[in-house]
Coordinates of N, CA, C and O in Angstrom, one line a residue:
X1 N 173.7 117.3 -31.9 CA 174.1 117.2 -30.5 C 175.5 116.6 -30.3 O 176.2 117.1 -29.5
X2 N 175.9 115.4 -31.2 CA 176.7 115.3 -30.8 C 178.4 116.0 -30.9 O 179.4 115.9 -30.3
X3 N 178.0 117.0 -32.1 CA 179.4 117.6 -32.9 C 179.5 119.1 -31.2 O 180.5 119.8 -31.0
X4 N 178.2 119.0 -30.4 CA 178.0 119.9 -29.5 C 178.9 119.2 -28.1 O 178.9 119.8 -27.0
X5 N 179.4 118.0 -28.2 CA 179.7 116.9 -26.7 C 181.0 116.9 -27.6 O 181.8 116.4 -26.9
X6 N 181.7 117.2 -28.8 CA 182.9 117.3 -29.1 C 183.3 118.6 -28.8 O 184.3 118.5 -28.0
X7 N 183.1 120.0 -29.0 CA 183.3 121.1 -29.0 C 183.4 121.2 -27.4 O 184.3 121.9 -26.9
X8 N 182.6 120.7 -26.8 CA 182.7 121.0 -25.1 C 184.0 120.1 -24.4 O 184.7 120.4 -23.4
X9 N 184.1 118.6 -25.6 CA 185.1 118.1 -24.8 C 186.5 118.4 -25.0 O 187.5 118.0 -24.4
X10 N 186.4 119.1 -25.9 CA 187.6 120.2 -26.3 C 187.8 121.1 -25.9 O 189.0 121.2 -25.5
X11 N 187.0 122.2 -25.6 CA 186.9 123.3 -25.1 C 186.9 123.4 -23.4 O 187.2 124.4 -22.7
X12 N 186.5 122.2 -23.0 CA 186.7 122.0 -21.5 C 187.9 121.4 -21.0 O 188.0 121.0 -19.8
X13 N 189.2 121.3 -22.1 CA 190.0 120.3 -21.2 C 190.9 121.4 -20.4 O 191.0 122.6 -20.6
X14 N 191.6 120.6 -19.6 CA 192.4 121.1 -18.9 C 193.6 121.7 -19.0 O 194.4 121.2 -19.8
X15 N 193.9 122.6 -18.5 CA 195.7 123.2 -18.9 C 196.6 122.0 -18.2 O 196.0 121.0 -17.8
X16 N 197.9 122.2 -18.1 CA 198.6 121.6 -18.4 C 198.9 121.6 -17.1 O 200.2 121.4 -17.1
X17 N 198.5 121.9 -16.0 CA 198.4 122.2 -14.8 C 197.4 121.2 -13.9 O 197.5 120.7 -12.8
X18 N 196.3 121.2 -14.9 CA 195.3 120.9 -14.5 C 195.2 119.3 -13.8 O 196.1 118.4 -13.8
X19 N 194.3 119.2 -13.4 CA 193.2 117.7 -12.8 C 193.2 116.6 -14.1 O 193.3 116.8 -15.3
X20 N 193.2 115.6 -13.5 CA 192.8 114.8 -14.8 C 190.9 114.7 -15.9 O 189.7 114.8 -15.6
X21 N 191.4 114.6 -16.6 CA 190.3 114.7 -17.8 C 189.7 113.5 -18.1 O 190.4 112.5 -18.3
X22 N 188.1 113.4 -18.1 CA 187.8 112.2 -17.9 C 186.8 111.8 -19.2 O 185.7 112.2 -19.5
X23 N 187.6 110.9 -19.7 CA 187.2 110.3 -21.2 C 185.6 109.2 -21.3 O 185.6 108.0 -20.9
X24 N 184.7 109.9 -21.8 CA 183.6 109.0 -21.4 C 183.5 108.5 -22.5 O 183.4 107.3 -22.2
X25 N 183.4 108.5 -24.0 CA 182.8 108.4 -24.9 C 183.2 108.2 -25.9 O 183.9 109.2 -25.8
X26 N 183.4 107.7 -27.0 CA 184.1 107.8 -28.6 C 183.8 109.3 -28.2 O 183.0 109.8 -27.5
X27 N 184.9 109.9 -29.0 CA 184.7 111.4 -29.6 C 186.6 112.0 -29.9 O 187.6 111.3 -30.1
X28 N 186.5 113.1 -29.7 CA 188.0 114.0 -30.1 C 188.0 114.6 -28.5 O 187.1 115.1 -27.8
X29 N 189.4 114.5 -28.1 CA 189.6 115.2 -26.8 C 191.0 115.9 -27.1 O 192.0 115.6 -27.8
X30 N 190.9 117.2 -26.0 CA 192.7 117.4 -25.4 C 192.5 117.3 -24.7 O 191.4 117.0 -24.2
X31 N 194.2 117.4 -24.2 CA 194.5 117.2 -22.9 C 196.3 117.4 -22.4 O 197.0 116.4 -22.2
X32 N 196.6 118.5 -22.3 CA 197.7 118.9 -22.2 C 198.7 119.4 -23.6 O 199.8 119.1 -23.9
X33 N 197.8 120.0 -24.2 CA 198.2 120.1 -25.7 C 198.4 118.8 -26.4 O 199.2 118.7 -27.4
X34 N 197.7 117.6 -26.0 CA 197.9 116.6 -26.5 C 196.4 116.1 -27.1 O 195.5 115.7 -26.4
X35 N 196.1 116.3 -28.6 CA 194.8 115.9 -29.3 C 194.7 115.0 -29.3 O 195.8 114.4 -29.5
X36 N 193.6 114.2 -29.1 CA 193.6 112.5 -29.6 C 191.9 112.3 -29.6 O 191.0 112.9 -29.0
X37 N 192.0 110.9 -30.6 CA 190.5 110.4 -30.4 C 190.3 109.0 -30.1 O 191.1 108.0 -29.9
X38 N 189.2 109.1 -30.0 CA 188.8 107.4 -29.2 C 187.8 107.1 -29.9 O 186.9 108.0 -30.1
X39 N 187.5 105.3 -30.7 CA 186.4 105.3 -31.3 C 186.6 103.6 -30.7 O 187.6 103.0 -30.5
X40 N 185.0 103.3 -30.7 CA 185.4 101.5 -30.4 C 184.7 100.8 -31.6 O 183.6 101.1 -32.0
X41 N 185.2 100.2 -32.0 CA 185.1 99.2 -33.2 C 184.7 97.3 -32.8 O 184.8 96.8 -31.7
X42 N 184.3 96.5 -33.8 CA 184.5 95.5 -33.1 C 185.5 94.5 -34.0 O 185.8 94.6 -35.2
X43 N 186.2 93.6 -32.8 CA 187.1 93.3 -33.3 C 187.3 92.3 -34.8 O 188.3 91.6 -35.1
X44 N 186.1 92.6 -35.6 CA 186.2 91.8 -37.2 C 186.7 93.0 -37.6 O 187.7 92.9 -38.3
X45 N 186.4 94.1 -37.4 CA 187.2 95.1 -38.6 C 188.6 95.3 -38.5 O 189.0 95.3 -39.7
X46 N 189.3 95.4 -37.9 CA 190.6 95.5 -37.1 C 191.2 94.1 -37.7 O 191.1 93.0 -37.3
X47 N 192.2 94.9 -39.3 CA 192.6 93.8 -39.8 C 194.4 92.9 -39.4 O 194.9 91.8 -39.8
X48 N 194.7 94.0 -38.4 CA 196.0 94.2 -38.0 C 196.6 94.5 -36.6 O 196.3 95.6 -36.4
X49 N 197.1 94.0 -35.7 CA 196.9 94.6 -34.8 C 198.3 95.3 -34.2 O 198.4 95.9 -33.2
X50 N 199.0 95.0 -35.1 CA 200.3 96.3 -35.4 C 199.5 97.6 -36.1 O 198.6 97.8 -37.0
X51 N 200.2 98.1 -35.1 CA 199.6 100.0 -35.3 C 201.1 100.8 -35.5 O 202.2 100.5 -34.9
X52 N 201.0 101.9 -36.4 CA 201.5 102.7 -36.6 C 201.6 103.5 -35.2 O 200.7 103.6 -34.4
X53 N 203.4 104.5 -34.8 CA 203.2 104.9 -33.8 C 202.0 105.8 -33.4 O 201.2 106.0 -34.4
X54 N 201.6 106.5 -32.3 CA 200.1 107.5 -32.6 C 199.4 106.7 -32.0 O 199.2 107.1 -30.8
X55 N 198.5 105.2 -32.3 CA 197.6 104.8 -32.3 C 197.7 103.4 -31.3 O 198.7 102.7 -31.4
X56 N 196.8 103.3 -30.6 CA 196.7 102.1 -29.7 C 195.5 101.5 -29.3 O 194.5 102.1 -28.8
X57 N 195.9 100.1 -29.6 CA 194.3 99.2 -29.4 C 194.2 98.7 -28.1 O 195.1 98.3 -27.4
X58 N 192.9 98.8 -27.6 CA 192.6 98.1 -26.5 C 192.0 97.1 -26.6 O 191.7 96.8 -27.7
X59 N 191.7 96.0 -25.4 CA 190.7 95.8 -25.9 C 189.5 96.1 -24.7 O 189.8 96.1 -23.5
X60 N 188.3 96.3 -25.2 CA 187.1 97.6 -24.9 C 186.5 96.5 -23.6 O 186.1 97.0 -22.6
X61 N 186.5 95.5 -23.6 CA 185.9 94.9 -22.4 C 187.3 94.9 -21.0 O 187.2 94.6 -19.8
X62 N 188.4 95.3 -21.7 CA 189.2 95.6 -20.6 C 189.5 97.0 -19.6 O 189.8 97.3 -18.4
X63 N 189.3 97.6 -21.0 CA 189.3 99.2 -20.6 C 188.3 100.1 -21.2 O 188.3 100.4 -22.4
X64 N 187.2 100.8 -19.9 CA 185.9 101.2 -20.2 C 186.0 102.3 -20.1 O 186.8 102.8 -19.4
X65 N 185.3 102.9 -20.7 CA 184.4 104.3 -20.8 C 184.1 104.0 -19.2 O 184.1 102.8 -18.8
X66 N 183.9 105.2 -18.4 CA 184.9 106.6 -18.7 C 186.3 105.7 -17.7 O 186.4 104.7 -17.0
X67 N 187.3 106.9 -18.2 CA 188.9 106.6 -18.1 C 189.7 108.0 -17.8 O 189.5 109.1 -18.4
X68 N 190.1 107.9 -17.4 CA 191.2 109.2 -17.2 C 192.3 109.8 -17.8 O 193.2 109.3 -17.3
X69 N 192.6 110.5 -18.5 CA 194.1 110.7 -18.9 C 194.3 111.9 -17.7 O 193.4 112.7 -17.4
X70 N 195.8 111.8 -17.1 CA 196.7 112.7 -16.5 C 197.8 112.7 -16.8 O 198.2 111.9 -17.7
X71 N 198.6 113.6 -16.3 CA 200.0 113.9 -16.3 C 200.8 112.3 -15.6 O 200.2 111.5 -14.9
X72 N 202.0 112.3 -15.9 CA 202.8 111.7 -15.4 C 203.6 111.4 -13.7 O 204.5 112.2 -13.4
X73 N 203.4 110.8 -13.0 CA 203.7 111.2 -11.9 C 204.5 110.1 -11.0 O 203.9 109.1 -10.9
X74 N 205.6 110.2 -10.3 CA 206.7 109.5 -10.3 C 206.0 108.8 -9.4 O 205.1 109.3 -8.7
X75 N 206.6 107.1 -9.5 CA 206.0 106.4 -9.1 C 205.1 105.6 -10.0 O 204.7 104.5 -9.6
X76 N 204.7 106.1 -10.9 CA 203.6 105.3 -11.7 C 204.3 103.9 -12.7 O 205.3 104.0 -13.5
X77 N 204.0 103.4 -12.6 CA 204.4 102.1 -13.5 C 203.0 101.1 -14.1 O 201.8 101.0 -13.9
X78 N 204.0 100.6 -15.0 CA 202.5 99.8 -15.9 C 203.5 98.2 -16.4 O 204.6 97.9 -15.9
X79 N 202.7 97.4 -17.3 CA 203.4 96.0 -17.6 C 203.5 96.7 -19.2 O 202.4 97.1 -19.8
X80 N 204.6 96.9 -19.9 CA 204.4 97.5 -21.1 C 204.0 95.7 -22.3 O 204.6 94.7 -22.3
X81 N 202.8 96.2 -23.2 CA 203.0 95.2 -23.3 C 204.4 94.8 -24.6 O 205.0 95.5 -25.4
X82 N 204.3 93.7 -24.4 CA 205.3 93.1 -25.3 C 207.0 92.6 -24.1 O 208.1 92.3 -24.5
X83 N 206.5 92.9 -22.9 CA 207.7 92.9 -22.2 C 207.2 92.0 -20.8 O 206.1 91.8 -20.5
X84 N 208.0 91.8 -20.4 CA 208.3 90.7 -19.3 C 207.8 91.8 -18.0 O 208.3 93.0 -18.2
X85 N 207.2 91.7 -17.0 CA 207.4 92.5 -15.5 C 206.4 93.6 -15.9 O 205.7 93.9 -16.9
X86 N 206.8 94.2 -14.4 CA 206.1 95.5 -14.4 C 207.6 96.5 -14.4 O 208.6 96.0 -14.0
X87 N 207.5 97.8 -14.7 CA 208.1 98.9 -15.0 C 207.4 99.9 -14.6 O 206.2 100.2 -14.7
X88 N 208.6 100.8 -13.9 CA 208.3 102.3 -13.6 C 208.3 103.0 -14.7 O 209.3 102.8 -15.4
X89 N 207.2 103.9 -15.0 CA 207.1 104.6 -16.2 C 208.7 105.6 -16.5 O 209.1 105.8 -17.6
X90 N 209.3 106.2 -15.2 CA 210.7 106.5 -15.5 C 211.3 105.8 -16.1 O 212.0 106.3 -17.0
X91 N 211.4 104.6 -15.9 CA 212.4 103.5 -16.4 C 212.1 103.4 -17.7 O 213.0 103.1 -18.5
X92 N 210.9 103.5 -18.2 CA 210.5 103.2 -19.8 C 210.9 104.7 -20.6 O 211.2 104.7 -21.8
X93 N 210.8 106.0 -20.0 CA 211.1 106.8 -20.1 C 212.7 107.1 -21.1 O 213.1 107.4 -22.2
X94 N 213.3 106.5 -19.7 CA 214.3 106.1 -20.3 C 215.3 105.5 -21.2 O 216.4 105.8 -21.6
X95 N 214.5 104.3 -21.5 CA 214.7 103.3 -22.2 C 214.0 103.8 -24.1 O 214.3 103.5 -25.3
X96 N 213.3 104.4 -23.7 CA 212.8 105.1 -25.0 C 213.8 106.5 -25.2 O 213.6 107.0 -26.3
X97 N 215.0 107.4 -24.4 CA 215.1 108.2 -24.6 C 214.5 109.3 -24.5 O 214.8 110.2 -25.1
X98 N 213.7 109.2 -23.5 CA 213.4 110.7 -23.5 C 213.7 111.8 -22.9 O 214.0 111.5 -21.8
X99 N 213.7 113.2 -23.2 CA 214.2 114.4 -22.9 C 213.6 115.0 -21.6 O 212.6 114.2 -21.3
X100 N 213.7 115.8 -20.9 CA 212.9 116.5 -19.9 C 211.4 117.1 -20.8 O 210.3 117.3 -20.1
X101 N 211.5 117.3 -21.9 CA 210.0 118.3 -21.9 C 209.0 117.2 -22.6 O 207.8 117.5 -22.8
X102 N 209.4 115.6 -23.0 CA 209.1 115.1 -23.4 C 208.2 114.1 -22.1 O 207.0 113.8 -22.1
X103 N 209.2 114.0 -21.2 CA 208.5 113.4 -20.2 C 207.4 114.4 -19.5 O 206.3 114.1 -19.1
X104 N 207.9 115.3 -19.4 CA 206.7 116.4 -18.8 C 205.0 116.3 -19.6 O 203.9 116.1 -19.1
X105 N 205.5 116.7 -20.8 CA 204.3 116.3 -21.7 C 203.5 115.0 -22.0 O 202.6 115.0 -22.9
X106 N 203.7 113.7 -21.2 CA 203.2 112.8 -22.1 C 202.3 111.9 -21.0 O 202.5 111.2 -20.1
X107 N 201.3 112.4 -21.7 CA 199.8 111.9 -21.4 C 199.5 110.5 -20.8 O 199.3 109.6 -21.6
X108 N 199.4 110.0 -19.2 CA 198.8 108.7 -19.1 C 197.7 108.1 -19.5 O 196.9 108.9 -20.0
X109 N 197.3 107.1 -19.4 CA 195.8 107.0 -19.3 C 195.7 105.9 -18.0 O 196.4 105.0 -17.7
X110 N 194.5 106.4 -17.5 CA 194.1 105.6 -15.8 C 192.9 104.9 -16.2 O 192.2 105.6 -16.9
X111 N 192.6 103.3 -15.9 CA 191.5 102.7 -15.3 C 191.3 103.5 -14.4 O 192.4 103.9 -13.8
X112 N 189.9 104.0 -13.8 CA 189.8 104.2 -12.5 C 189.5 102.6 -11.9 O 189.7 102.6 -10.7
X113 N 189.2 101.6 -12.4 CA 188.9 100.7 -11.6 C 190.3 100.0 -10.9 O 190.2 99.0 -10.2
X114 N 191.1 100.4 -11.2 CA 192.3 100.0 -10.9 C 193.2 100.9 -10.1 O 194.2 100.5 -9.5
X115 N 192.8 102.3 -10.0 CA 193.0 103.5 -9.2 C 192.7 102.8 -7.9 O 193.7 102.8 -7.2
X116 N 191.7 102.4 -7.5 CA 191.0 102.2 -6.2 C 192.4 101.1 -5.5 O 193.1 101.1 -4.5
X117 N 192.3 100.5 -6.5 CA 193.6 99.0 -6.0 C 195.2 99.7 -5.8 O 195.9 99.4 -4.8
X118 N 195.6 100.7 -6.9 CA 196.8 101.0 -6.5 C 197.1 102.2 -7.8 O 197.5 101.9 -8.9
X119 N 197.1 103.6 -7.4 CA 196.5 104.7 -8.1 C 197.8 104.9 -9.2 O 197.7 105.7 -10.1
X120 N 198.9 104.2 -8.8 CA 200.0 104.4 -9.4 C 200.4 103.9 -10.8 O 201.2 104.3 -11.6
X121 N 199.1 102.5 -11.0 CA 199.4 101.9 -12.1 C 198.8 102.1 -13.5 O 198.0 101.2 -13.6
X122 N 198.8 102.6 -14.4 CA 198.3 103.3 -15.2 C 198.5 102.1 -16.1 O 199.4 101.3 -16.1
X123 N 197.1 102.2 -17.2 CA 197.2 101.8 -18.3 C 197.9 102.2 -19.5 O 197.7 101.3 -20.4
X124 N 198.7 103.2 -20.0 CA 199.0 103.5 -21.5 C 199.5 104.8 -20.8 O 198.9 105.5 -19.9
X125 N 201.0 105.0 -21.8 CA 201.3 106.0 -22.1 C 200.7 106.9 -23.2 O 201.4 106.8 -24.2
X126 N 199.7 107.6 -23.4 CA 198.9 107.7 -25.0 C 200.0 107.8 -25.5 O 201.1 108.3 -25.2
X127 N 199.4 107.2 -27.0 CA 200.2 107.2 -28.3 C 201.3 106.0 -28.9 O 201.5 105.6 -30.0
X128 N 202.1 105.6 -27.1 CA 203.1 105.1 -27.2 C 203.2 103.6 -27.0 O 204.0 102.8 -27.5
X129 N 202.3 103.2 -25.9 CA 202.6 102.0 -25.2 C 201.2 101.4 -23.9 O 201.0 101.7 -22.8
X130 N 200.8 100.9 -24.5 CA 199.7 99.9 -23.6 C 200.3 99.0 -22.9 O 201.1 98.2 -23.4
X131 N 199.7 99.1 -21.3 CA 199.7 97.7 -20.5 C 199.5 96.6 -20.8 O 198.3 96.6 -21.4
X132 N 199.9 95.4 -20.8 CA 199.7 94.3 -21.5 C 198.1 93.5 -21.2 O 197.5 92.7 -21.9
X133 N 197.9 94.2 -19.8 CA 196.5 93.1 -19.5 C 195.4 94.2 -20.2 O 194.2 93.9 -20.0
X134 N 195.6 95.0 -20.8 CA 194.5 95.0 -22.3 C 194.7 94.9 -23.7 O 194.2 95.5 -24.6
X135 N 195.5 94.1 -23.6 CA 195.7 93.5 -25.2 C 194.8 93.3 -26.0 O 193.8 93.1 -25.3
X136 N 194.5 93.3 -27.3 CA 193.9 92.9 -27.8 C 194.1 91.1 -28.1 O 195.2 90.5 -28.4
X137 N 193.0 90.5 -27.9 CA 193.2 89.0 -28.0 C 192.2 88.4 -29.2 O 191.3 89.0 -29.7
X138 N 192.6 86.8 -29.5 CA 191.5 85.9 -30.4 C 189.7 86.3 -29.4 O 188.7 86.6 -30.0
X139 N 189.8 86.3 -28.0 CA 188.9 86.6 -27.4 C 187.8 88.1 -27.3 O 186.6 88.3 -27.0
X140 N 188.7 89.0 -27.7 CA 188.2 90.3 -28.0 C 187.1 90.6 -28.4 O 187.2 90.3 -29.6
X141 N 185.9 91.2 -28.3 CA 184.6 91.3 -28.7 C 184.6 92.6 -29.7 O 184.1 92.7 -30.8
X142 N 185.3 93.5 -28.9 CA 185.1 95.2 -29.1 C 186.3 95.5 -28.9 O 186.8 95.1 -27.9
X143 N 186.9 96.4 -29.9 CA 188.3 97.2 -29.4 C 188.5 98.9 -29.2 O 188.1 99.8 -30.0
X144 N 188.9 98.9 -28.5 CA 189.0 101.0 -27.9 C 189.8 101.2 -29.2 O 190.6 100.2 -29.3
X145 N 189.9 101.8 -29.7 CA 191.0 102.8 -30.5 C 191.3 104.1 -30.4 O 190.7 105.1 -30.8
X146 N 192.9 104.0 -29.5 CA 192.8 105.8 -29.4 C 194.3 106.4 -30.2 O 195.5 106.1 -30.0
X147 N 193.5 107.4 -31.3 CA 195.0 107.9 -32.0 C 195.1 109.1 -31.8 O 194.2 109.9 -31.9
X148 N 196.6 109.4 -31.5 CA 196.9 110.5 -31.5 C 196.6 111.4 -32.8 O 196.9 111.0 -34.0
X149 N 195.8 112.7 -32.6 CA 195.8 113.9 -33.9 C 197.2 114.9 -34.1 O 197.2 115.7 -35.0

């Protein structure tokens, strides 16, 4: 059953046009030609919490099943972590260099619980950059892991 809730969550995602896609579960998802997986771990295995680019830790009591990824959409901003303030995702955009098809392509991810408060603020560019208020901490129970395929 379960290799049956991957094939659907693959086979159901959206074009690149589409609505946002809503991540309930460990498993393999697309979502804008963009593969990635999500698995939660707890935080004794997790020997490092420098990650190779691709991959980003949460931590799982901050950011729950189910979650959103969408497109990019001006106006949106996040606290990247490792940096001072909050930032417009243009502005990080920037500051990383990126091209027009680069920004077109690259995958948010939404708290919805945080949507309700202010729909602009997004948790994580996938692959690239997490919001700082889900870091992984000494406090962390459970960590989200999502790496790009």
């Amino acid at each position: 059953a379960h290799d049956r809730i991957l094939v659907r969550q693959l086979n159901d995602s959206p074009g690149k046009d589409s609505g946002p896609l809503e991540v309930a579960c460990d498993g393999q998802y697309e979502y804008a030609g963009v593969r990635f997986s999500t698995e939660t771990l707890q935080r004794s295995e997790i020997e490092s919490l420098k990650q190779p680019e691709g991959i980003l830790l949460f931590d799982a009591g901050c950011l729950k099943y189910p979650f959103l990824c969408r497109k990019w959409e001006a106006g949106d901003w996040f606290r990247p972590l490792g940096s001072r303030g909050r930032k417009k995702v243009s502005d990080f955009f920037t500051d990383m260099k990126y091209d027009g098809f680069r920004k077109e392509s690259a995958v948010m991810i939404v708290d919805p619980s945080l949507a309700d408060a202010n729909e602009k603020h997004i948790s994580s560019v996938l692959g690239v950059r997490a919001d700082d208020m889900y870091k992984v901490t000494d406090r962390t129970l459970e960590v989200l892991k999502i790496t790009v395929l």
